[in-house]
XYZ file of C-alpha atoms in Angstrom:
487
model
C 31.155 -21.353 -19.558
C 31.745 -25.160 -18.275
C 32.429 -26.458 -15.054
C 36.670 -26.368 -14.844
C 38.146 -29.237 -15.649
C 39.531 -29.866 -12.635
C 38.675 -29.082 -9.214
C 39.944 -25.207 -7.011
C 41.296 -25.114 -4.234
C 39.322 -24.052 -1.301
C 41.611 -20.948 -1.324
C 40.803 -20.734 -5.114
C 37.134 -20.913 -4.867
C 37.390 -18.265 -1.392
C 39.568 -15.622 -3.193
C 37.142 -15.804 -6.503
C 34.089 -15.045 -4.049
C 36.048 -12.286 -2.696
C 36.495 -11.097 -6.243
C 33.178 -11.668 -7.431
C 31.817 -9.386 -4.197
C 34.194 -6.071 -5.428
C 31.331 -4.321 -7.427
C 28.595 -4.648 -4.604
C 27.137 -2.177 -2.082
C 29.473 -1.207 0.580
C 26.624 -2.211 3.432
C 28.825 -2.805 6.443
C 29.998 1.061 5.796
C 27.041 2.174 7.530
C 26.047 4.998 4.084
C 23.463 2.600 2.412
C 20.061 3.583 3.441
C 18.383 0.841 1.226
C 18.298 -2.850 1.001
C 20.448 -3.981 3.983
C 19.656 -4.251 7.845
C 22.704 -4.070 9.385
C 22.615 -5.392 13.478
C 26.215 -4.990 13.995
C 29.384 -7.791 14.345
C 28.012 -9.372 16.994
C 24.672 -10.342 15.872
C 25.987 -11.216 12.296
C 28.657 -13.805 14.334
C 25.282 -15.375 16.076
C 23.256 -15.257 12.918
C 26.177 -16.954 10.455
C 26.699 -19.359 13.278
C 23.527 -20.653 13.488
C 22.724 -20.620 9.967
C 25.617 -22.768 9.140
C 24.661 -25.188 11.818
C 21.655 -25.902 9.911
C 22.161 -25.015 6.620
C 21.710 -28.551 5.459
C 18.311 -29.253 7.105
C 15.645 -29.703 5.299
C 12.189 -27.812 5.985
C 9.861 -30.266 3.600
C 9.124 -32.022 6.640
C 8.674 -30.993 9.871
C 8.492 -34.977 11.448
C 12.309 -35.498 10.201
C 13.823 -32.362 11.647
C 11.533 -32.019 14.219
C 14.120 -28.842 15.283
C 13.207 -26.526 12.674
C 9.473 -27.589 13.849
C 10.274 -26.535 17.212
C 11.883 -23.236 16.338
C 9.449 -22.332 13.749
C 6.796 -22.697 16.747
C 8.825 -20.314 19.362
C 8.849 -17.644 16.300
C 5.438 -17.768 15.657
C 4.641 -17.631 19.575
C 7.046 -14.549 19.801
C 5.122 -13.255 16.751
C 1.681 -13.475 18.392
C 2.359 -11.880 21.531
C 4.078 -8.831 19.830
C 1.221 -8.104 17.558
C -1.164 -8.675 20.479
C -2.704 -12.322 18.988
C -4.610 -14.275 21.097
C -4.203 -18.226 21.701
C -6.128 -18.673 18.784
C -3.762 -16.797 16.402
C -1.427 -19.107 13.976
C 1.020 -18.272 11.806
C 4.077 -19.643 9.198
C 6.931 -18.922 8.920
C 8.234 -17.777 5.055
C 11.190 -16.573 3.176
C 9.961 -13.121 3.066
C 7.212 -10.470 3.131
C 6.212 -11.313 -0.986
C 6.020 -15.043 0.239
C 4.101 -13.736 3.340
C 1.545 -11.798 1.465
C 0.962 -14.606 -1.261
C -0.196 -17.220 1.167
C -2.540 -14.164 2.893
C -3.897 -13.359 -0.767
C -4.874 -17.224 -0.874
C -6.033 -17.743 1.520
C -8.379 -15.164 1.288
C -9.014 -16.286 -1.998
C -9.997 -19.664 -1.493
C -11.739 -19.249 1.969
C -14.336 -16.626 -0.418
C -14.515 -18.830 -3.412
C -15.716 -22.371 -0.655
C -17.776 -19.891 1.535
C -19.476 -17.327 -1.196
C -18.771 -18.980 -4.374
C -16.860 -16.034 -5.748
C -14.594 -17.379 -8.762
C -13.266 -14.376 -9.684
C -11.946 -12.694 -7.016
C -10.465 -9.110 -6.241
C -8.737 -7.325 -3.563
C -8.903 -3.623 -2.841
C -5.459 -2.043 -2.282
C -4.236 1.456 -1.308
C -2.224 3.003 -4.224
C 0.711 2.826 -1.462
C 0.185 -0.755 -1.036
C 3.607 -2.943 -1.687
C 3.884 -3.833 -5.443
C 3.933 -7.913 -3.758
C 0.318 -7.488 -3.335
C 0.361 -6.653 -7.513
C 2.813 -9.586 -7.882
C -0.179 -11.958 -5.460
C -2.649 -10.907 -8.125
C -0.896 -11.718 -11.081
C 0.348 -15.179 -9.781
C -3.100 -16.222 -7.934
C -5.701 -14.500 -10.293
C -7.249 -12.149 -8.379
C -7.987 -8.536 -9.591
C -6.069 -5.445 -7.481
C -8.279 -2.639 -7.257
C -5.759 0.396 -6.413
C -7.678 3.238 -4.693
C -6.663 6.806 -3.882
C -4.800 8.122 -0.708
C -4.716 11.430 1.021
C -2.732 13.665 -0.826
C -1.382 15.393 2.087
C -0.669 12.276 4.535
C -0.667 9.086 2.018
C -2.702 7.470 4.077
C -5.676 5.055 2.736
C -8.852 6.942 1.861
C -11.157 4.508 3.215
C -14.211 5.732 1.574
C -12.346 5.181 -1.665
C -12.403 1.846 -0.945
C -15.413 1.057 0.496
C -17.060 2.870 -2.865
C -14.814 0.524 -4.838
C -16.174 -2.527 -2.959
C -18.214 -4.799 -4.651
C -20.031 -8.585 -4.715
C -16.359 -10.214 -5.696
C -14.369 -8.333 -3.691
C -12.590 -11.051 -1.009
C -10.059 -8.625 0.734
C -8.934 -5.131 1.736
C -5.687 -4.523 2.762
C -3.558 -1.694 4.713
C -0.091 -0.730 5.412
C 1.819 -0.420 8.958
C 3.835 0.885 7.150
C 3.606 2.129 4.042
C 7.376 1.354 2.221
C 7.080 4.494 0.092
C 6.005 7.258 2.712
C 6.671 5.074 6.550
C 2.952 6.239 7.128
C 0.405 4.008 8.846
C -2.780 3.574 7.162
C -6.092 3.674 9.026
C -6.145 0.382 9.668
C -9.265 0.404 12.363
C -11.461 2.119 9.648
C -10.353 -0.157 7.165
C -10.873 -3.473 9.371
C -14.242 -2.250 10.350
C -15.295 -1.614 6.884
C -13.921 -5.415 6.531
C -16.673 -6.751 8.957
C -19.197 -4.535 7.821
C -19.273 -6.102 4.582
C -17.898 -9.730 5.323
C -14.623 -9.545 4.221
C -11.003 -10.507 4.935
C -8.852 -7.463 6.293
C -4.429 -8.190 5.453
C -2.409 -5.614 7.176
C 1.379 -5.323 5.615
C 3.418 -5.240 8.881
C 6.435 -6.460 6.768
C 8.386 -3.409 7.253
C 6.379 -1.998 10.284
C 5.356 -4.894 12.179
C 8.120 -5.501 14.132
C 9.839 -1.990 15.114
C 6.458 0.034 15.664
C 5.417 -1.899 18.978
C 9.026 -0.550 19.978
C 8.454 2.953 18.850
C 4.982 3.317 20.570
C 7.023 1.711 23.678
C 9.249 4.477 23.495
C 6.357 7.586 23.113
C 6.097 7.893 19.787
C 2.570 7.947 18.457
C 1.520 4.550 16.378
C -2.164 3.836 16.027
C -3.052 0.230 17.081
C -2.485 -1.846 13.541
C -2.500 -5.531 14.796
C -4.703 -8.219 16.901
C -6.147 -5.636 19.452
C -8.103 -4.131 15.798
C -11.554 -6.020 15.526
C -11.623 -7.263 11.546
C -7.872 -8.030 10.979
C -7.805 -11.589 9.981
C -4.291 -11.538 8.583
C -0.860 -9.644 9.110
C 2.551 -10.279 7.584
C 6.225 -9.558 9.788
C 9.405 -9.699 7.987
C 12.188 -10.188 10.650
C 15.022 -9.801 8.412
C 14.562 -6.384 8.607
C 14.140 -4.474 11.471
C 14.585 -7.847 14.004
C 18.106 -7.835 11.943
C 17.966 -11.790 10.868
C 19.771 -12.489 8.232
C 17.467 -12.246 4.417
C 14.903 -15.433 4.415
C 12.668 -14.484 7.497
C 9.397 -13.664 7.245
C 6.056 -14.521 9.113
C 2.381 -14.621 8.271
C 0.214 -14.331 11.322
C -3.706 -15.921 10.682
C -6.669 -14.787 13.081
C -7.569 -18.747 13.265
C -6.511 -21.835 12.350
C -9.372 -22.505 9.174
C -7.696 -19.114 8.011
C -3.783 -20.898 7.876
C -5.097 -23.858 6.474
C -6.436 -22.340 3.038
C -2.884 -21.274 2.654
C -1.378 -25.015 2.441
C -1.025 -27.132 -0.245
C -1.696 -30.890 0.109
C -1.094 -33.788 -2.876
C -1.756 -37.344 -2.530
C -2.550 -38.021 -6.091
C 0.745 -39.250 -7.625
C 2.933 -41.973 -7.458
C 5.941 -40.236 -4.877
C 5.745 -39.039 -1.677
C 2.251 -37.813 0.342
C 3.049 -33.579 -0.304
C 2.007 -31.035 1.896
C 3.402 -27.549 2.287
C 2.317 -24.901 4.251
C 4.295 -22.126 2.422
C 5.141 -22.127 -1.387
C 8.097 -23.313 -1.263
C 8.835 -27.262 -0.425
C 12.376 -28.130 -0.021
C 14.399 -25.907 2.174
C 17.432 -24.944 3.976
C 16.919 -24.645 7.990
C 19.578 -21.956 8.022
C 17.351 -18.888 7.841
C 15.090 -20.279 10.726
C 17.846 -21.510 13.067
C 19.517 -17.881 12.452
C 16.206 -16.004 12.725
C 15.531 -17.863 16.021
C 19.240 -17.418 17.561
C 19.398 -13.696 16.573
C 15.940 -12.854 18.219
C 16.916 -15.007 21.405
C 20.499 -13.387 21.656
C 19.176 -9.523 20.926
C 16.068 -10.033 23.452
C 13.305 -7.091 24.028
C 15.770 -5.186 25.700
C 18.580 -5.162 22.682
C 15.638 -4.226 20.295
C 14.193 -1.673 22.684
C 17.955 -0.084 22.862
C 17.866 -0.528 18.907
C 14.918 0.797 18.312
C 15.761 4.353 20.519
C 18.676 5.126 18.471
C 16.610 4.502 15.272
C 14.123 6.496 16.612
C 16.035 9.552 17.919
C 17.870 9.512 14.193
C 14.371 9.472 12.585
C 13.579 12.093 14.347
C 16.763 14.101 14.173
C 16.976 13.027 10.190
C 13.213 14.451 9.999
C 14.304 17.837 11.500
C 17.320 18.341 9.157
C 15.500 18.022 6.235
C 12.489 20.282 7.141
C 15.452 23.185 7.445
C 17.429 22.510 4.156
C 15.826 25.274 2.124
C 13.835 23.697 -0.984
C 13.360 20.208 0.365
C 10.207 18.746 1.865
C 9.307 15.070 3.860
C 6.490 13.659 2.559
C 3.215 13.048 5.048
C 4.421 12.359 9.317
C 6.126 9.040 8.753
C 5.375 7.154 12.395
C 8.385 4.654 10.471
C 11.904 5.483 10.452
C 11.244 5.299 6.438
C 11.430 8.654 5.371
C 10.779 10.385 1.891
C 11.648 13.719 0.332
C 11.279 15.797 -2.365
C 11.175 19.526 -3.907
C 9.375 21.243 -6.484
C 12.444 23.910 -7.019
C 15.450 21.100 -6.619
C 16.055 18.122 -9.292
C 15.225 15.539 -7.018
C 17.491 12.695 -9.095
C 20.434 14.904 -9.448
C 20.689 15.085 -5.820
C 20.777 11.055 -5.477
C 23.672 11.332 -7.618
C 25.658 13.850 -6.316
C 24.932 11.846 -2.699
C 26.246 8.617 -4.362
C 29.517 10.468 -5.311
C 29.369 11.020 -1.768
C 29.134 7.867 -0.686
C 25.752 7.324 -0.058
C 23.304 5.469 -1.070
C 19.832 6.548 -1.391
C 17.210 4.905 -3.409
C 14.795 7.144 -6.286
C 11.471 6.793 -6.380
C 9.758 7.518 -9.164
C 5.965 9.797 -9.594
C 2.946 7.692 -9.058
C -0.331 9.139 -8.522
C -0.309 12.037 -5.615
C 3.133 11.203 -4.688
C 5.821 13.275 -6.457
C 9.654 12.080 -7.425
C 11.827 11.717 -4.215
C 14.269 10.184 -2.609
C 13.823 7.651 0.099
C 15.357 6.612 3.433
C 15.285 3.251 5.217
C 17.189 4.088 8.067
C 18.788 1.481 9.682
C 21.052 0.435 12.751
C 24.400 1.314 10.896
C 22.717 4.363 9.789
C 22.409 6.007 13.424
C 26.419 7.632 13.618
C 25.976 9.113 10.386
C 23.334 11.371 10.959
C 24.992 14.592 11.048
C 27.727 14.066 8.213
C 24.487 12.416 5.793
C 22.780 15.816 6.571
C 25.784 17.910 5.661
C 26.012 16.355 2.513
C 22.760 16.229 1.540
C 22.564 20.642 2.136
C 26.112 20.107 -0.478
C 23.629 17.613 -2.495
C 20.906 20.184 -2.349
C 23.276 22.953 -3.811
C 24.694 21.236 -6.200
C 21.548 19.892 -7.535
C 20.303 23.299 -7.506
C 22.919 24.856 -9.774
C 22.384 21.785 -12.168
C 19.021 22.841 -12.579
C 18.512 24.573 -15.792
C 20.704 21.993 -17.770
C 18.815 19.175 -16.178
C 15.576 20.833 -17.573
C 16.689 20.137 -20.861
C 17.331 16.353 -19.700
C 13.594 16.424 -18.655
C 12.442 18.247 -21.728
C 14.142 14.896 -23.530
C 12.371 12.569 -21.529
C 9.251 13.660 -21.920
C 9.661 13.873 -25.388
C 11.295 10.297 -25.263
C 8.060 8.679 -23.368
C 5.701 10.395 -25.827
C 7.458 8.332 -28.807
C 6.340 5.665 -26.900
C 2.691 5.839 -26.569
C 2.267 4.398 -29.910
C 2.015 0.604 -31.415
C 6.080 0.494 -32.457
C 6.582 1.334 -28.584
C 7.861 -1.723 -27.858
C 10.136 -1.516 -31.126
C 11.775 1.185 -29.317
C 13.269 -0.079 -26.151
C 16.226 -1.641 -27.450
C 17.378 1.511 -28.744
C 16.533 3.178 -25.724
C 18.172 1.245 -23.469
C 21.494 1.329 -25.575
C 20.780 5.243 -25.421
C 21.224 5.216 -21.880
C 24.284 3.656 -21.658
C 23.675 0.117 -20.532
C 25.881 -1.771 -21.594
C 25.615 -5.755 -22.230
C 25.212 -7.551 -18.606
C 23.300 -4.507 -17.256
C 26.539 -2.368 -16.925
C 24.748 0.893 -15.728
C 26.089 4.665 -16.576
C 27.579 6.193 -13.219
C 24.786 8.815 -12.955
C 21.294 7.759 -13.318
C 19.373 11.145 -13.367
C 18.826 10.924 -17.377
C 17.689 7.277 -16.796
C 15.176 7.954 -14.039
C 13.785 10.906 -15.724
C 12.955 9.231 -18.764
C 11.619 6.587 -16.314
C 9.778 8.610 -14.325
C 7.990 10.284 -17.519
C 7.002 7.092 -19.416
C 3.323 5.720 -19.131
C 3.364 2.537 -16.238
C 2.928 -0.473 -18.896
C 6.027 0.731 -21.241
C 8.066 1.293 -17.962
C 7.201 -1.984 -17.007
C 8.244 -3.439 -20.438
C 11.568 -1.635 -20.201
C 12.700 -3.408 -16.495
C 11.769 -6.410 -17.823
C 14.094 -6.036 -21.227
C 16.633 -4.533 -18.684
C 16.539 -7.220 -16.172
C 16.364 -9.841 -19.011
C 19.899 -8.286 -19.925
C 21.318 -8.427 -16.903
C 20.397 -12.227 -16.526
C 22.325 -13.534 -19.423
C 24.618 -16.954 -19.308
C 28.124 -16.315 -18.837
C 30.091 -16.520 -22.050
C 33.900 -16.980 -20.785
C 35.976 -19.422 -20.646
C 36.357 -22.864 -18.974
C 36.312 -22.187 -15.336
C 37.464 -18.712 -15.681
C 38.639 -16.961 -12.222
C-alpha cells in the first residue's frame, strides 16, 4: 500500500473511518462487559472537547505548556486526597495502569540497588497479580516471584510470600482489586510484612483505586488499601476506567518525593536537548490530560457517587442472579463490581458463545493455578439497564451450553490431546498448523465461535500458549497489501 496519489476529501477520509470502524465492538450499546468504560453522551461531549483543545500540546516539557503542568498537578492533588495521601505524597501522571506499574517497579528497583546494593532484583507477586507486573519484569530485569492465593477467596496468602522472601527481594505487591476475581487482597498484612523486612509495598489500585472509596461510601465493605495502611510506598489509579476519561489516564501515587524521583529519567550527555522525563514516554499529546481533568471536574464527587450506586446495586443484583442459575458459581466475594463465574457441570466457553450470539460480550478466562475456566464481568455504567435481560440470557446461555455438553467433551478430549503434541522439542513446529486448524485466517480473521480455540488454549502448558499469541498477534499485525490508496 502507498500513500494515494492525490489527496481525499475530508468527506473521503471521514466516510473511510466510518468504514474502517464496521467490524468493532458495539460499546455505546451498553452489552460489552469488557474493555470499554462507557460515562454516557454527556461526559464523552466534555471529554472529546477538551481533548481536541489540546491535542497538539506537547507533554516533553512542562515549562512550554505550563497548562498541562498545571492540570497534571490538580490530578495528582485529587489523587492524593482520595487515596488518603498526606502532603508528602507525589505522584505522575501516565498513559495507563502498565505505564503506572513500570515506573513503581523502578523505582523500587533502583531505590534497592543505591540503598542495599541488590543488582539483581525480584518482586514477590500474588498469582492474581496483573500480567503488567510480568511485563515490568521482563522490560526492567527484575525476577517475579508468583505465590499462591486462597483457594476459596483468591486473596494473597501472605505467608506464601513472606516464606518466598529473600536477601534480593525489593518489592511485594497487592491488588485492590484483583482484575480476575474483583477481590481485595490483604493489603495491611502484606504492607506490614513490607516494613518488617525493609521493603517497598505497590498496591494495584488501577482498576480498584478509584470506585472502591465510593463503594465503602455507600456501605459496602472495602478494607482500607491506600495511604491510611502503614508500609504502602506506592499505588497506581487508572482514571480511564471507572473515573470514565477517555483511554490514556493513569496515575502513580509515591509515599515521598525520593520515591518519584527514582522513576525519572534524566540525559545531559549528548549533543541535543537537556532530557528529562518523569514517565516513559517523552513526547506527548496533552489531549488525554486536558480530557482527564475536564471529565473529573464536570462529573464531581457527587456524579461519581450517583455512578458508583447504580454500579453497585447492579453488582449486587448481577451477584444474586448468578448464585440462583442452577450449575453456575461466582468466584470468591468480589468487593469490585468485577465479577467471575464458572461451573464444574456447564461448558463454561460454550456459554460465552451462545451470549455473543446474543449480543453480549463477555470475556473467557482461561485455568491458572486455583482458579478454574470462567467467564468474567467488568460491569460498567452502560451496563446498569441491562441487568435483568443479561441475566435472562445468560439462564438461555446456561441451557444451551448444557445440552452442548457431551459433544463439547469430545472438543476437550481434542485439546488435550492437541496440547500434549506440544510438550515436545518440534512444539514450536506445530503452531502454524494449529493456528490454520482453528480457522484463523490471514490478518487474524477469527472463527465466529471460539469454544474449540479456548479449550485448546486453556489445556496447553503456559510457555507454548504464550508462543501461540505471539504467532497470532504477529499475524494480525501484517502491512497492508492493497492497492494505492485503497478506500
Amino acid at each position: 500500500m502507498e500513500l494515494p496519489a492525490h489527496g481525499w476529501s475530508k468527506e473521503e477520509v471521514y466516510a473511510a473511518l466510518e468504514k474502517k470502524r464496521r467490524g468493532d465492538v458495539p460499546w455505546r450499546s451498553g452489552r460489552a462487559f469488557a474493555y470499554v468504560y462507557d460515562g454516557g453522551p454527556e461526559i464523552e461531549e466534555v471529554a472529546k472537547k477538551a481533548y481536541m483543545a489540546f491535542l497538539t500540546e506537547n507533554g516533553l516539557d512542562p515549562t512550554a505548556f505550563p497548562s498541562l503542568l498545571t492540570f497534571e498537578n490538580d490530578l495528582i492533588a485529587i489523587a492524593r486526597t482520595h487515596l488518603h495521601g498526606g502532603p508528602e505524597v507525589v505522584g505522575t501522571f501516565t498513559s495507563g495502569g502498565t505505564e503506572s506499574i513500570m515506573l513503581a517497579v523502578k523505582a523500587a528497583r533502583d531505590l534497592a540497588k543505591a540503598k542495599r546494593g541488590v543488582t539483581q532484583p525480584k518482586m514477590i507477586v500474588p498469582i492474581t497479580a496483573h500480567a503488567a507486573f510480568h511485563k515490568a519484569g521482563r522490560y526492567l530485569g527484575v525476577e517475579v516471584v508468583a505465590t499462591a492465593v486462597d483457594p476459596v477467596t483468591f486473596r494473597a496468602d501472605v505467608a506464601a510470600m513472606e516464606a518466598a522472601v529473600d536477601e534480593r527481594t525489593v518489592l511485594l505487591v497487592g491488588s485492590a482489586s484483583g482484575y480476575a476475581h474483583g477481590v481485595v487482597d490483604p493489603i495491611a498484612a502484606i504492607a506490614d510484612l513490607a516494613q518488617r523486612r525493609g521493603l517497598y509495598c505497590h498496591v494495584d489500585g488501577c482498576i480498584g483505586g478509584f470506585l472502591l472509596p465510593y463503594f465503602a461510601r455507600l456501605g459496602e465493605s472495602v478494607p482500607d488499601f491506600d495511604f491510611r495502611v502503614p508500609g504502602v510506598t506506592s499505588i497506581s489509579m487508572d482514571l480511564h476506567k471507572y473515573a470514565l476519561t477517555p483511554k490514556g489516564a493513569s496515575v502513580v501515587l509515591f509515599a515521598n518525593d525520593e520515591l518519584r524521583r527514582a522513576q525519572y529519567f534524566a540525559c545531559s550527555q549528548w549533543t541535543g536537548y537537556t532530557m528529562i522525563n518523569p514517565t516513559i514516554q517523552s513526547s506527548k499529546s496533552g489531549g488525554p490530560l486536558a480530557a482527564a481533568w475536564a471529565v473529573m471536574h464536570s462529573v464531581g464527587d457527587d456524579g461519581y457517587l450517583r455512578i458508583a450506586k447504580g454500579l453497585l446495586e447492579t453488582k449486587r443484583a448481577i451477584l444474586e442472579g448468578i448464585r440462583g442459575i442452577d450449575g453456575l458459581a461466582v468466584m470468591g466475594e468480589p468487593e469490585m463490581c468485577l465479577v467471575a463465574f464458572t461451573s464444574e457441570d456447564v461448558p463454561i466457553f460454550p456459554m460465552a458463545d451462545a451470549m455473543k450470539a446474543r449480543g453480549w460480550l463477555v470475556q473467557p478466562q482461561l485455568a491458572f493455578g486455583s482458579s478454574r475456566e470462567n467467564l468474567h464481568l467488568t460491569i460498567q455504567p452502560s451496563n446498569v439497564k441491562w441487568t435483568e435481560t443479561f441475566l435472562q440470557d445468560l439462564r438461555e446461555a446456561r441451557d444451551e451450553a448444557k445440552k452442548a455438553a457431551e459433544a463439547y467433551e469430545g472438543t476437550r478430549a481434542f485439546a488435550a490431546m492437541f496440547a500434549e503434541r506440544l510438550t515436545g522439542p518440534d512444539a514450536m513446529a506445530a503452531l502454524p498448523t494449529l493456528i490454520e486448524s482453528l480457522g484463523v485466517g490471514t490478518g487474524g480473521a477469527m472463527p465466529d465461535k471460539m469454544a474449540e480455540v479456548n479449550a485448546i488454549l486453556n489445556a496447553m502448558p503456559r510457555p507454548i500458549q504464550e508462543e501461540l499469541l505471539t504467532r497470532f498477534v504477529s499475524m494480525l499485525f501484517q502491512p497492508t497489501s492493497t492497492a494505492r490508496g485503497a478506500r
